[in-house]
Coordinates of C-alpha atoms and ligand atoms in Angstrom, one line a residue:
M1 CA -49.9 -49.6 -17.6
S2 CA -46.9 -48.5 -19.0
D3 CA -47.6 -44.9 -18.9
A4 CA -47.5 -45.2 -15.3
A5 CA -44.4 -47.4 -15.4
V6 CA -42.7 -44.2 -16.9
I7 CA -44.1 -41.6 -14.1
D8 CA -41.7 -42.8 -11.3
R9 CA -40.1 -40.6 -8.7
A10 CA -36.5 -40.9 -10.6
S11 CA -38.2 -39.9 -14.0
L12 CA -40.2 -37.0 -12.5
D13 CA -36.4 -35.7 -11.0
A14 CA -35.1 -35.9 -14.6
L15 CA -38.3 -33.8 -15.9
D16 CA -37.7 -32.0 -13.1
K17 CA -33.7 -31.3 -13.8
K18 CA -34.5 -30.6 -17.6
A19 CA -36.9 -27.7 -17.0
R20 CA -35.2 -26.0 -14.3
A21 CA -32.0 -26.1 -16.1
A22 CA -34.4 -25.0 -19.5
I23 CA -35.6 -22.0 -17.5
G24 CA -32.4 -20.9 -16.6
A25 CA -31.2 -20.9 -19.7
S26 CA -33.4 -19.1 -20.9
A27 CA -31.9 -15.3 -21.7
D28 CA -34.9 -13.6 -22.4
E29 CA -38.6 -13.2 -21.8
K30 CA -39.7 -14.7 -25.2
A31 CA -37.4 -18.0 -24.6
L32 CA -38.8 -18.1 -21.3
D33 CA -41.9 -18.1 -22.6
E34 CA -40.9 -20.9 -24.5
V35 CA -39.3 -23.4 -22.2
R36 CA -42.7 -22.9 -20.4
V37 CA -45.1 -23.4 -23.0
A38 CA -43.1 -26.9 -23.7
F39 CA -43.4 -28.0 -20.1
L40 CA -46.6 -26.4 -18.9
G41 CA -48.6 -25.3 -21.4
K42 CA -51.3 -27.4 -22.3
K43 CA -49.7 -30.0 -24.9
G44 CA -46.1 -29.4 -22.2
E45 CA -44.8 -32.6 -21.2
V46 CA -45.9 -31.4 -17.3
S47 CA -49.1 -31.4 -18.4
L48 CA -49.5 -34.6 -20.4
L49 CA -48.0 -36.1 -17.8
M50 CA -50.8 -34.9 -15.3
R51 CA -53.8 -36.4 -18.0
G52 CA -51.6 -39.7 -17.3
L53 CA -53.1 -39.7 -13.9
G54 CA -56.1 -40.6 -14.7
G55 CA -55.2 -43.6 -15.7
M56 CA -53.3 -45.0 -13.5
S57 CA -54.4 -46.6 -10.1
P58 CA -55.4 -45.2 -6.8
E59 CA -51.8 -46.3 -5.4
Q60 CA -50.1 -45.0 -8.0
R61 CA -52.3 -42.1 -8.4
Q62 CA -52.0 -41.1 -4.7
E63 CA -48.1 -41.3 -4.5
I64 CA -46.9 -39.6 -8.0
G65 CA -50.4 -37.1 -7.9
P66 CA -48.8 -35.0 -5.4
V67 CA -45.2 -34.9 -6.4
L68 CA -46.8 -34.1 -10.4
N69 CA -48.6 -31.4 -8.5
G70 CA -45.6 -30.3 -6.6
L71 CA -43.3 -30.5 -9.7
R72 CA -45.8 -28.3 -11.9
D73 CA -45.8 -25.9 -8.9
N74 CA -42.2 -25.3 -8.2
L75 CA -41.7 -25.2 -12.2
A76 CA -44.7 -22.5 -12.1
A77 CA -42.3 -20.9 -9.6
A78 CA -39.5 -20.7 -11.0
V79 CA -40.9 -19.2 -14.7
E80 CA -42.4 -16.9 -12.5
A81 CA -39.1 -16.0 -10.2
K82 CA -36.8 -15.9 -13.8
K83 CA -39.7 -14.2 -15.9
S84 CA -38.7 -11.2 -12.9
A85 CA -35.4 -11.8 -12.8
L86 CA -35.2 -11.2 -16.5
E87 CA -37.6 -8.4 -16.2
D88 CA -35.0 -6.5 -13.5
A89 CA -32.2 -7.5 -16.0
A90 CA -34.3 -5.4 -18.8
L91 CA -34.5 -3.2 -16.6
D92 CA -31.1 -3.0 -15.0
A93 CA -29.7 -3.0 -18.7
R94 CA -32.2 0.4 -20.3
L95 CA -30.9 2.3 -17.1
A96 CA -27.1 1.8 -17.7
Q97 CA -27.9 2.7 -21.4
E98 CA -29.5 5.9 -20.5
R99 CA -27.2 6.6 -18.3
V100 CA -27.5 10.1 -17.4
D101 CA -23.8 11.8 -16.1
V102 CA -25.0 14.7 -14.2
T103 CA -22.2 16.0 -13.4
L104 CA -21.5 16.8 -17.5
P105 CA -20.9 20.8 -18.1
V106 CA -24.9 22.0 -19.1
R107 CA -26.1 22.2 -22.5
S108 CA -24.5 25.2 -24.2
E109 CA -27.4 28.0 -24.6
P110 CA -28.4 28.0 -28.3
K111 CA -26.2 29.5 -30.9
G112 CA -27.1 33.4 -32.5
A113 CA -28.7 35.8 -30.8
I114 CA -31.7 38.4 -32.4
H115 CA -29.7 42.0 -33.7
P116 CA -30.6 44.6 -31.4
V117 CA -32.3 46.1 -34.3
S118 CA -34.6 43.9 -34.5
Q119 CA -35.2 43.6 -31.0
V120 CA -36.4 47.1 -30.7
M121 CA -38.9 46.9 -33.6
D122 CA -40.0 44.0 -32.1
E123 CA -40.4 46.2 -29.2
L124 CA -42.0 49.6 -30.7
V125 CA -44.4 47.2 -32.6
A126 CA -45.3 45.6 -29.1
I127 CA -45.9 49.0 -27.6
F128 CA -48.3 50.1 -30.1
A129 CA -50.1 47.1 -30.9
D130 CA -50.9 47.5 -27.5
M131 CA -52.4 51.0 -28.4
G132 CA -54.6 49.5 -31.0
F133 CA -51.8 50.2 -34.2
V134 CA -51.8 48.1 -37.0
Q135 CA -48.2 47.1 -38.3
A136 CA -47.7 48.4 -42.7
E137 CA -45.0 47.9 -45.2
G138 CA -43.8 49.6 -48.4
P139 CA -41.1 48.4 -50.4
D140 CA -37.4 49.8 -50.0
I141 CA -37.4 50.9 -53.6
E142 CA -40.3 53.7 -53.6
S143 CA -41.2 56.2 -56.4
D144 CA -40.3 59.6 -56.3
W145 CA -43.8 60.3 -56.1
N146 CA -44.4 58.8 -53.0
N147 CA -41.2 59.5 -51.3
F148 CA -41.7 62.8 -51.9
T149 CA -43.8 64.8 -54.4
A150 CA -47.4 62.9 -52.0
L151 CA -45.2 64.4 -48.8
N152 CA -45.2 67.5 -50.1
F153 CA -42.0 68.2 -50.7
P154 CA -41.5 70.8 -53.0
E155 CA -39.5 70.4 -56.7
G156 CA -35.8 71.4 -55.5
H157 CA -36.1 70.6 -52.1
P158 CA -32.2 69.6 -50.7
A159 CA -33.6 66.0 -49.5
R160 CA -33.9 65.4 -53.4
E161 CA -30.7 65.8 -54.2
I162 CA -28.3 63.7 -55.1
H163 CA -25.9 63.7 -52.1
D164 CA -28.0 62.9 -50.1
T165 CA -31.1 60.1 -51.5
F166 CA -29.6 56.9 -54.0
F167 CA -31.9 57.6 -56.9
L168 CA -31.8 54.2 -59.4
E169 CA -32.2 54.0 -63.4
A170 CA -35.2 52.9 -63.5
E171 CA -37.7 55.5 -64.1
K172 CA -41.4 55.5 -62.9
D173 CA -43.3 58.5 -64.3
G174 CA -40.4 60.1 -66.4
H175 CA -38.8 60.3 -62.4
P176 CA -36.1 58.0 -61.3
M177 CA -36.8 55.2 -58.8
V178 CA -35.2 55.8 -54.8
L179 CA -34.3 53.6 -52.1
R180 CA -36.6 55.2 -49.3
T181 CA -34.6 57.9 -47.5
H182 CA -37.7 57.6 -44.7
T183 CA -40.3 55.5 -44.0
S184 CA -42.9 57.9 -44.1
P185 CA -43.6 56.7 -48.0
V186 CA -45.7 53.5 -45.9
Q187 CA -48.2 56.6 -44.8
V188 CA -48.7 57.6 -48.6
R189 CA -49.7 53.8 -49.4
T190 CA -51.9 53.2 -46.5
M191 CA -53.5 56.7 -46.9
V192 CA -54.2 55.8 -50.9
S193 CA -55.5 52.4 -50.1
Q194 CA -57.2 52.7 -46.7
K195 CA -60.5 54.7 -45.6
P196 CA -59.7 56.0 -42.3
P197 CA -59.5 55.8 -39.3
I198 CA -56.3 54.7 -40.1
R199 CA -53.4 53.5 -37.3
I200 CA -50.5 52.4 -38.4
I201 CA -47.1 51.7 -37.2
A202 CA -44.5 51.0 -40.0
P203 CA -40.7 49.6 -39.1
G204 CA -37.8 49.1 -41.9
R205 CA -34.9 49.7 -43.7
T206 CA -34.2 53.3 -45.0
Y207 CA -31.2 54.9 -47.2
R208 CA -29.2 57.7 -47.3
C209 CA -25.8 58.6 -48.7
D210 CA -24.2 59.0 -45.5
W211 CA -21.4 57.0 -43.5
D212 CA -19.5 57.8 -39.5
A213 CA -19.8 56.5 -36.4
T214 CA -23.4 57.8 -36.4
H215 CA -24.9 57.2 -39.7
T216 CA -25.0 54.6 -42.3
P217 CA -26.2 54.4 -45.8
M218 CA -28.7 52.0 -44.6
F219 CA -30.5 52.3 -41.4
H220 CA -34.0 51.9 -39.7
Q221 CA -36.9 54.3 -39.4
V222 CA -40.3 53.7 -37.7
E223 CA -43.8 55.8 -38.6
G224 CA -46.3 56.1 -36.9
L225 CA -49.8 57.4 -38.7
V226 CA -53.4 57.6 -37.3
I227 CA -56.3 60.0 -38.9
D228 CA -59.3 60.0 -37.9
K229 CA -61.8 63.1 -37.7
T230 CA -61.5 64.1 -34.5
T231 CA -57.7 63.5 -33.4
H232 CA -55.5 66.3 -32.4
M233 CA -51.7 67.6 -31.7
G234 CA -53.2 66.5 -27.5
H235 CA -53.2 62.9 -28.5
L236 CA -50.1 63.3 -31.2
K237 CA -48.4 64.1 -27.2
G238 CA -49.7 61.6 -24.9
C239 CA -49.0 58.5 -27.3
L240 CA -45.3 59.3 -28.1
K241 CA -45.1 60.4 -24.0
E242 CA -46.8 56.9 -23.1
F243 CA -44.8 55.6 -25.7
V244 CA -41.5 56.3 -24.3
A245 CA -41.6 55.7 -21.5
A246 CA -42.8 52.1 -22.4
F247 CA -39.6 51.9 -24.7
F248 CA -37.5 52.8 -21.6
E249 CA -39.2 50.8 -19.6
I250 CA -39.2 54.1 -16.6
D251 CA -42.4 55.9 -15.5
G252 CA -42.3 59.7 -15.7
V253 CA -39.6 60.1 -18.7
E254 CA -40.3 64.1 -18.8
A255 CA -40.5 64.8 -22.6
R256 CA -40.9 67.9 -24.6
F257 CA -42.0 69.0 -27.7
R258 CA -39.9 71.4 -29.9
P259 CA -41.1 73.5 -33.3
H260 CA -39.8 72.3 -36.3
F261 CA -40.3 72.0 -39.9
F262 CA -41.2 69.0 -41.7
P263 CA -43.3 69.4 -45.9
F264 CA -45.4 66.4 -44.8
T265 CA -46.5 67.8 -41.2
E266 CA -48.3 71.3 -40.2
P267 CA -47.2 72.6 -37.7
S268 CA -44.6 69.9 -36.9
A269 CA -42.7 69.6 -34.0
E270 CA -39.6 67.1 -32.7
M271 CA -39.6 65.8 -29.0
D272 CA -36.9 65.9 -26.9
V273 CA -36.4 63.2 -23.9
R274 CA -34.6 64.5 -20.7
Y275 CA -31.2 62.6 -20.3
E276 CA -27.6 63.6 -18.6
R277 CA -24.9 61.2 -19.6
V278 CA -22.8 59.3 -16.7
G279 CA -19.3 58.3 -17.6
D280 CA -19.8 56.2 -20.6
E281 CA -23.6 56.1 -20.0
V282 CA -26.8 57.8 -21.4
R283 CA -29.4 57.8 -18.8
I284 CA -32.7 58.3 -19.9
G285 CA -35.4 60.8 -18.0
Q286 CA -33.1 61.9 -15.8
G287 CA -30.7 65.0 -15.8
D288 CA -30.6 68.2 -17.5
K289 CA -30.2 67.9 -20.7
W290 CA -32.6 67.0 -23.9
M291 CA -32.4 64.6 -26.6
E292 CA -33.9 64.5 -29.7
I293 CA -35.9 61.8 -30.7
L294 CA -37.9 61.5 -32.9
G295 CA -40.3 64.0 -35.5
S296 CA -43.9 64.8 -35.5
G297 CA -46.5 66.8 -36.4
M298 CA -49.9 66.8 -37.7
V299 CA -50.7 65.2 -40.9
H300 CA -50.5 67.9 -43.5
P301 CA -53.9 69.4 -45.6
N302 CA -52.1 68.7 -48.8
V303 CA -50.4 65.3 -47.8
L304 CA -54.1 64.3 -47.1
R305 CA -55.2 65.8 -50.4
N306 CA -53.0 63.8 -52.3
C307 CA -53.7 60.3 -51.1
G308 CA -57.6 61.4 -51.8
I309 CA -58.6 61.9 -47.9
D310 CA -61.0 65.1 -47.6
P311 CA -58.5 67.5 -44.9
D312 CA -62.2 69.3 -44.5
E313 CA -63.3 66.2 -42.8
Y314 CA -60.6 64.1 -41.9
Q315 CA -57.1 64.9 -39.6
G316 CA -54.9 63.2 -37.7
F317 CA -50.8 63.0 -36.5
A318 CA -48.0 61.3 -37.9
F319 CA -44.7 60.8 -36.1
G320 CA -41.5 59.0 -37.6
M321 CA -38.4 58.0 -35.9
G322 CA -34.4 56.2 -36.5
V323 CA -34.8 52.9 -34.8
D324 CA -31.0 52.0 -34.9
R325 CA -30.8 55.2 -33.0
L326 CA -33.0 53.8 -30.4
A327 CA -31.6 50.5 -29.6
M328 CA -27.7 52.9 -29.2
L329 CA -29.8 54.7 -26.1
K330 CA -31.6 51.7 -24.4
Y331 CA -29.1 49.3 -25.2
G332 CA -26.2 51.4 -24.9
M333 CA -23.9 51.8 -27.5
H334 CA -21.6 54.3 -28.8
D335 CA -21.0 53.3 -32.9
L336 CA -23.8 52.3 -35.2
R337 CA -21.3 51.1 -37.9
P338 CA -20.7 47.6 -36.5
F339 CA -24.5 47.3 -36.3
F340 CA -23.7 45.8 -39.6
E341 CA -20.7 44.3 -39.8
P342 CA -21.2 40.5 -39.8
D343 CA -19.1 40.1 -36.2
T344 CA -20.4 37.3 -34.1
R345 CA -18.6 38.4 -31.0
W346 CA -20.4 42.0 -31.2
L347 CA -24.1 40.1 -31.8
A348 CA -23.1 37.8 -28.6
H349 CA -22.5 40.7 -26.8
Y350 CA -25.7 42.8 -27.8
G351 CA -28.2 40.6 -29.2
F352 CA -31.3 39.5 -27.1
T353 CA -32.2 35.4 -27.0
P354 CA -34.5 34.3 -30.1
T355 CA -37.3 33.0 -27.3
L356 CA -38.2 36.1 -25.7
L357 CA -40.6 37.6 -27.8
P358 CA -40.9 41.7 -26.8
S359 CA -44.2 42.1 -25.1
L360 CA -46.0 44.4 -22.4
A361 CA -47.4 41.6 -20.1
V362 CA -43.4 39.7 -19.9
G363 CA -41.5 42.6 -20.3
L364 CA -39.8 44.3 -23.3
S365 CA -36.4 43.5 -23.1
Ligands
DAH401 N1 -39.4 61.1 -42.5 C1 -38.8 62.2 -41.2 C2 -37.3 61.7 -41.6 O1 -37.5 61.0 -41.9 C3 -39.5 61.8 -39.8 C4 -40.4 62.3 -39.4 C5 -40.7 63.1 -39.3 C6 -41.8 61.3 -40.2 C7 -41.9 64.0 -39.1 C8 -42.9 61.5 -39.4 C9 -42.6 62.7 -39.0 O2 -44.1 61.7 -39.9 O3 -44.6 63.1 -38.8 O4 -36.5 62.7 -40.4

């Protein structure tokens, strides 16, 4: 038979050579698979020859059969070997491409930092949130009523003078609007719009005509307000002492309350903390000096009344403090003015990592 005549050892050797050359020349797995199909696939050259075995004489089949089987197995093994060589090469190439030079310097920290004022505000909110206070806010431009009148400032009070307060041209109810001189108007806004019990903390920007190492025309305050039926001065003291210990991150900061006057609280008190100065450093919680850090008091009945709350039924306390000053004390800055100068070297030195949010559980700073 002609088929049988073609299948002699020489032609099988030639086929073997051809297939091995093709396998060897395959540049990637896809090309290799095409070669495999061309020789060993269902209609591949080797498979067709195998089919021809049936038409051979028993002697020929006996001679050619094992050779052809061997050829097929060897080629299959050669394809496998080439396949794993290609896979290895592909992996090597990928590894070479993705190579990381571990001796290179580490990537620098992301640029930018949280400003100490923002940091301290976040710290304050974290501390008071833990005591059940809710954050509140109000606008920088306020009515005279919210900033002064409702807070029981009499007409002609010195704070209403031009040398302390920025008055705007716009008017409301016949009075000029002001840049709020404190965060206390947030108390008014809250009491006017919410029913007690109230427990808020309100950090924000405030403005006064002042400019020296410890005063800037724009600065920051935080206001606190608690209103319900039984809150008294003891709660005020306990709450603020706990705040000071948490904020300065020292146990047992000694604090004292000193009688004072604010139009919107009665009685009023300033709170001082014990401190000493060691060289350039201010150490809170030790020494024999006292530093005033906040104003506070029981909300004046007139203020409650002005905000539509019955002072015979409700009472509570309020406090306010300068955020910038707290930041200076806690983080050791001496001059307030660089707080508001866009000097990135200052911020790189005093700023905080953006990814570390202050929390009482993890740590404030
Ligand atoms: N508003 C006061 C200030 O600007 C701070 C202050 C004192 C706020 C006593 C209060 C308070 O709520 O009760 O100096």
